[in-house]
């Protein structure tokens, strides 16, 4: 069930939903960064090692998906559940407006506090989360809404229960379905973009990354056995 509302709030809630189903257009004005900003940015990036970028992408005080949603979008209404098993808190999604244009917003949520981290499983989605995301994407396609995804995960949850409920199939299904969506898809990597857990929400028309975000097939720790590096060398000289 997407939402439970009080009877006296039903009319206003329906009005918000219908408002976010109308077609809208928005023409962005893209501004190119100045040469001074480009040089300064390049200098800052050169001063950091690869491992420092990894650590920055994992900082607990970085904005999470819900922070971006609150800052960028109006009239956000969260939807819940995958219609099969449960509502995965590691995926937050719903409908909103961006400069008056209805959009579907989906984000991988890590949480800000320890309590939130546990509730959101530290941003590691289960199959239910990916199926919820796909449900919202197919709904967006039906009503012609652009899709904006926020990626921030160390990887998909790899517990026994996730595998029993078809984690691999859920990720593969997202890759398959997203490649054929008929509406624009924009994915932003806002922190960690780890493995198939990130890719399952990043088959998009464009993929953008925040500064000090990372996007990799494996986490540095998981890739260590393949590179033959020791734990100490992994921290001091990553590649």
Short mmCIF file of C-alpha atoms in Angstrom, two decimals, residues 6-235:
data_model
loop_
_atom_site.label_atom_id
_atom_site.label_comp_id
_atom_site.label_asym_id
_atom_site.label_seq_id
_atom_site.Cartn_x
_atom_site.Cartn_y
_atom_site.Cartn_z
CA UNK A 6 -7.13 10.37 7.18
CA UNK A 7 -10.57 10.90 5.67
CA UNK A 8 -10.35 14.68 6.12
CA UNK A 9 -7.03 14.72 4.22
CA UNK A 10 -8.23 12.51 1.36
CA UNK A 11 -9.34 15.32 -0.99
CA UNK A 12 -6.08 17.25 -0.63
CA UNK A 13 -4.02 14.08 -1.12
CA UNK A 14 -5.90 13.16 -4.30
CA UNK A 15 -5.41 16.70 -5.59
CA UNK A 16 -1.64 16.42 -5.06
CA UNK A 17 -1.53 13.08 -6.86
CA UNK A 18 -3.51 14.37 -9.83
CA UNK A 19 -1.34 17.50 -9.99
CA UNK A 20 1.75 15.33 -10.35
CA UNK A 21 0.20 13.42 -13.24
CA UNK A 22 -0.22 16.36 -15.59
CA UNK A 23 2.30 16.81 -18.37
CA UNK A 24 4.83 19.59 -17.93
CA UNK A 25 7.91 20.95 -19.66
CA UNK A 26 11.00 22.64 -18.37
CA UNK A 27 13.86 24.11 -20.40
CA UNK A 28 17.04 24.25 -18.31
CA UNK A 29 19.61 26.99 -18.73
CA UNK A 30 22.99 25.30 -18.63
CA UNK A 31 25.90 27.45 -17.48
CA UNK A 32 29.43 26.40 -18.32
CA UNK A 33 31.96 26.72 -15.47
CA UNK A 34 34.53 29.46 -15.81
CA UNK A 35 38.21 28.65 -16.50
CA UNK A 36 39.11 29.81 -12.99
CA UNK A 37 36.69 27.32 -11.44
CA UNK A 38 37.93 24.54 -13.71
CA UNK A 39 41.56 25.14 -12.75
CA UNK A 40 40.75 25.41 -9.05
CA UNK A 41 38.70 22.22 -9.18
CA UNK A 42 41.48 20.34 -10.98
CA UNK A 43 44.03 21.51 -8.41
CA UNK A 44 41.85 20.35 -5.49
CA UNK A 45 41.26 16.96 -7.08
CA UNK A 46 44.96 16.45 -7.74
CA UNK A 47 45.75 16.99 -4.06
CA UNK A 48 43.62 14.01 -2.97
CA UNK A 49 44.57 10.37 -3.28
CA UNK A 50 42.15 7.75 -4.55
CA UNK A 51 41.65 6.38 -1.05
CA UNK A 52 40.84 9.85 0.25
CA UNK A 53 38.09 10.11 -2.37
CA UNK A 54 36.73 6.75 -1.16
CA UNK A 55 36.71 7.97 2.43
CA UNK A 56 35.02 11.23 1.46
CA UNK A 57 32.30 9.32 -0.39
CA UNK A 58 31.54 7.41 2.82
CA UNK A 59 31.45 10.32 5.25
CA UNK A 60 28.44 10.15 7.53
CA UNK A 61 27.78 13.90 7.21
CA UNK A 62 27.31 13.78 3.42
CA UNK A 63 23.79 14.63 2.17
CA UNK A 64 21.73 11.49 1.60
CA UNK A 65 19.02 10.92 -1.00
CA UNK A 66 16.23 12.30 1.19
CA UNK A 67 18.23 15.52 1.70
CA UNK A 68 18.48 16.05 -2.07
CA UNK A 69 14.79 15.28 -2.52
CA UNK A 70 13.78 17.85 0.10
CA UNK A 71 16.13 20.48 -1.36
CA UNK A 72 15.39 20.04 -5.07
CA UNK A 73 11.77 18.97 -5.43
CA UNK A 74 8.33 20.28 -4.49
CA UNK A 75 5.21 18.32 -3.53
CA UNK A 76 7.11 15.07 -2.96
CA UNK A 77 4.82 12.17 -2.10
CA UNK A 78 6.52 8.93 -1.13
CA UNK A 79 5.17 5.62 -2.36
CA UNK A 80 5.79 2.33 -0.60
CA UNK A 81 6.12 -1.38 -1.29
CA UNK A 82 6.99 -3.63 -4.20
CA UNK A 83 3.54 -5.33 -4.36
CA UNK A 84 5.22 -8.69 -3.68
CA UNK A 85 6.77 -8.81 -0.23
CA UNK A 86 7.53 -5.62 1.73
CA UNK A 87 8.63 -1.99 1.68
CA UNK A 88 12.43 -1.75 1.62
CA UNK A 89 13.57 1.35 3.53
CA UNK A 90 16.88 1.36 1.63
CA UNK A 91 14.96 2.68 -1.39
CA UNK A 92 12.91 5.86 -1.09
CA UNK A 93 10.78 6.90 -4.04
CA UNK A 94 7.67 8.68 -5.19
CA UNK A 95 6.35 11.52 -7.31
CA UNK A 96 7.24 15.20 -7.10
CA UNK A 97 7.56 18.35 -9.20
CA UNK A 98 10.78 19.94 -10.43
CA UNK A 99 10.30 23.54 -11.57
CA UNK A 100 6.64 22.70 -12.07
CA UNK A 101 7.32 19.55 -14.10
CA UNK A 102 6.03 16.24 -12.65
CA UNK A 103 8.84 13.71 -12.16
CA UNK A 104 9.40 10.36 -10.48
CA UNK A 105 12.21 10.41 -7.91
CA UNK A 106 13.95 7.29 -6.59
CA UNK A 107 16.92 7.22 -4.23
CA UNK A 108 19.06 4.77 -2.32
CA UNK A 109 18.89 5.89 1.30
CA UNK A 110 21.65 5.31 3.87
CA UNK A 111 20.31 7.38 6.73
CA UNK A 112 22.08 9.97 8.88
CA UNK A 113 22.10 8.41 12.35
CA UNK A 114 22.92 4.92 13.59
CA UNK A 115 19.21 4.24 14.05
CA UNK A 116 18.51 5.37 10.47
CA UNK A 117 21.48 3.35 9.16
CA UNK A 118 20.05 0.17 10.67
CA UNK A 119 16.53 1.00 9.45
CA UNK A 120 17.85 1.56 5.90
CA UNK A 121 20.28 -1.39 6.09
CA UNK A 122 23.15 1.06 5.50
CA UNK A 123 21.87 1.77 2.00
CA UNK A 124 22.10 -1.85 0.81
CA UNK A 125 18.79 -2.62 -0.96
CA UNK A 126 17.08 -6.00 -0.91
CA UNK A 127 15.25 -7.46 -3.93
CA UNK A 128 12.09 -5.78 -2.61
CA UNK A 129 13.74 -2.38 -2.94
CA UNK A 130 14.76 -2.92 -6.55
CA UNK A 131 11.28 -4.20 -7.39
CA UNK A 132 9.77 -1.12 -5.74
CA UNK A 133 12.08 1.08 -7.81
CA UNK A 134 11.09 -0.75 -11.00
CA UNK A 135 7.39 -0.43 -10.13
CA UNK A 136 7.81 3.34 -9.84
CA UNK A 137 9.78 3.48 -13.10
CA UNK A 138 7.09 1.60 -15.01
CA UNK A 139 4.46 3.88 -13.49
CA UNK A 140 6.51 6.91 -14.62
CA UNK A 141 6.70 5.48 -18.13
CA UNK A 142 2.91 4.98 -18.21
CA UNK A 143 2.25 8.62 -17.32
CA UNK A 144 5.17 10.15 -19.23
CA UNK A 145 7.15 11.41 -16.23
CA UNK A 146 10.97 11.75 -16.37
CA UNK A 147 12.83 9.63 -13.81
CA UNK A 148 15.57 10.94 -11.52
CA UNK A 149 17.59 8.38 -9.52
CA UNK A 150 20.01 9.03 -6.67
CA UNK A 151 22.64 6.30 -6.20
CA UNK A 152 24.40 5.91 -2.85
CA UNK A 153 25.13 2.31 -1.89
CA UNK A 154 28.13 0.14 -1.04
CA UNK A 155 26.33 -2.63 -2.94
CA UNK A 156 23.19 -4.73 -2.92
CA UNK A 157 22.40 -6.61 0.28
CA UNK A 158 23.96 -10.08 0.08
CA UNK A 159 22.26 -11.81 3.02
CA UNK A 160 20.74 -15.27 2.73
CA UNK A 161 17.19 -13.91 2.79
CA UNK A 162 17.97 -11.55 -0.10
CA UNK A 163 19.34 -14.40 -2.19
CA UNK A 164 16.32 -16.56 -1.32
CA UNK A 165 14.00 -13.83 -2.63
CA UNK A 166 15.93 -13.46 -5.89
CA UNK A 167 18.44 -10.64 -5.50
CA UNK A 168 20.23 -11.49 -8.74
CA UNK A 169 16.99 -11.70 -10.70
CA UNK A 170 15.75 -8.37 -9.29
CA UNK A 171 18.94 -6.56 -10.34
CA UNK A 172 18.96 -8.21 -13.77
CA UNK A 173 15.29 -7.33 -14.28
CA UNK A 174 16.01 -3.67 -13.52
CA UNK A 175 18.87 -3.61 -16.02
CA UNK A 176 16.65 -5.19 -18.67
CA UNK A 177 13.61 -2.98 -18.08
CA UNK A 178 15.52 0.30 -17.64
CA UNK A 179 17.27 -0.19 -20.97
CA UNK A 180 13.90 -0.04 -22.72
CA UNK A 181 12.15 2.77 -20.81
CA UNK A 182 10.53 5.34 -23.09
CA UNK A 183 10.95 8.30 -20.72
CA UNK A 184 14.19 10.19 -19.91
CA UNK A 185 16.21 8.76 -17.02
CA UNK A 186 18.87 10.73 -15.13
CA UNK A 187 21.00 9.05 -12.48
CA UNK A 188 23.15 10.96 -10.01
CA UNK A 189 25.84 9.17 -7.98
CA UNK A 190 25.85 11.20 -4.76
CA UNK A 191 28.17 9.04 -2.65
CA UNK A 192 29.13 5.41 -3.08
CA UNK A 193 28.21 3.64 -6.30
CA UNK A 194 29.07 0.05 -5.56
CA UNK A 195 28.72 -2.91 -7.90
CA UNK A 196 25.42 -4.16 -9.34
CA UNK A 197 23.60 -2.55 -6.44
CA UNK A 198 24.33 0.83 -8.01
CA UNK A 199 24.06 -0.29 -11.63
CA UNK A 200 20.50 -1.51 -11.06
CA UNK A 201 19.47 2.15 -10.83
CA UNK A 202 21.98 3.61 -13.27
CA UNK A 203 20.94 2.38 -16.73
CA UNK A 204 20.10 5.92 -17.71
CA UNK A 205 20.25 8.42 -20.54
CA UNK A 206 22.83 10.31 -18.50
CA UNK A 207 24.80 9.42 -15.37
CA UNK A 208 26.23 12.29 -13.33
CA UNK A 209 28.56 12.09 -10.33
CA UNK A 210 29.10 14.46 -7.46
CA UNK A 211 32.65 15.48 -6.65
CA UNK A 212 34.23 12.87 -4.32
CA UNK A 213 31.63 10.27 -5.27
CA UNK A 214 32.84 6.87 -6.49
CA UNK A 215 31.45 4.36 -9.00
CA UNK A 216 33.06 0.93 -9.21
CA UNK A 217 32.37 -2.71 -9.97
CA UNK A 218 33.49 -3.67 -6.45
CA UNK A 219 34.33 -1.91 -3.22
CA UNK A 220 38.09 -1.42 -2.61
CA UNK A 221 37.94 -3.98 0.20
CA UNK A 222 36.21 -6.60 -1.94
CA UNK A 223 38.59 -6.08 -4.87
CA UNK A 224 41.71 -6.53 -2.74
CA UNK A 225 42.00 -10.31 -3.28
CA UNK A 226 41.87 -9.81 -7.06
CA UNK A 227 44.55 -7.12 -7.06
CA UNK A 228 46.89 -9.03 -4.76
CA UNK A 229 47.30 -6.04 -2.47
CA UNK A 230 47.59 -6.26 1.28
CA UNK A 231 45.22 -4.33 3.51
CA UNK A 232 47.95 -1.79 4.27
CA UNK A 233 48.79 -1.18 0.61
CA UNK A 234 45.08 -0.94 -0.18
CA UNK A 235 44.83 2.02 2.18
#
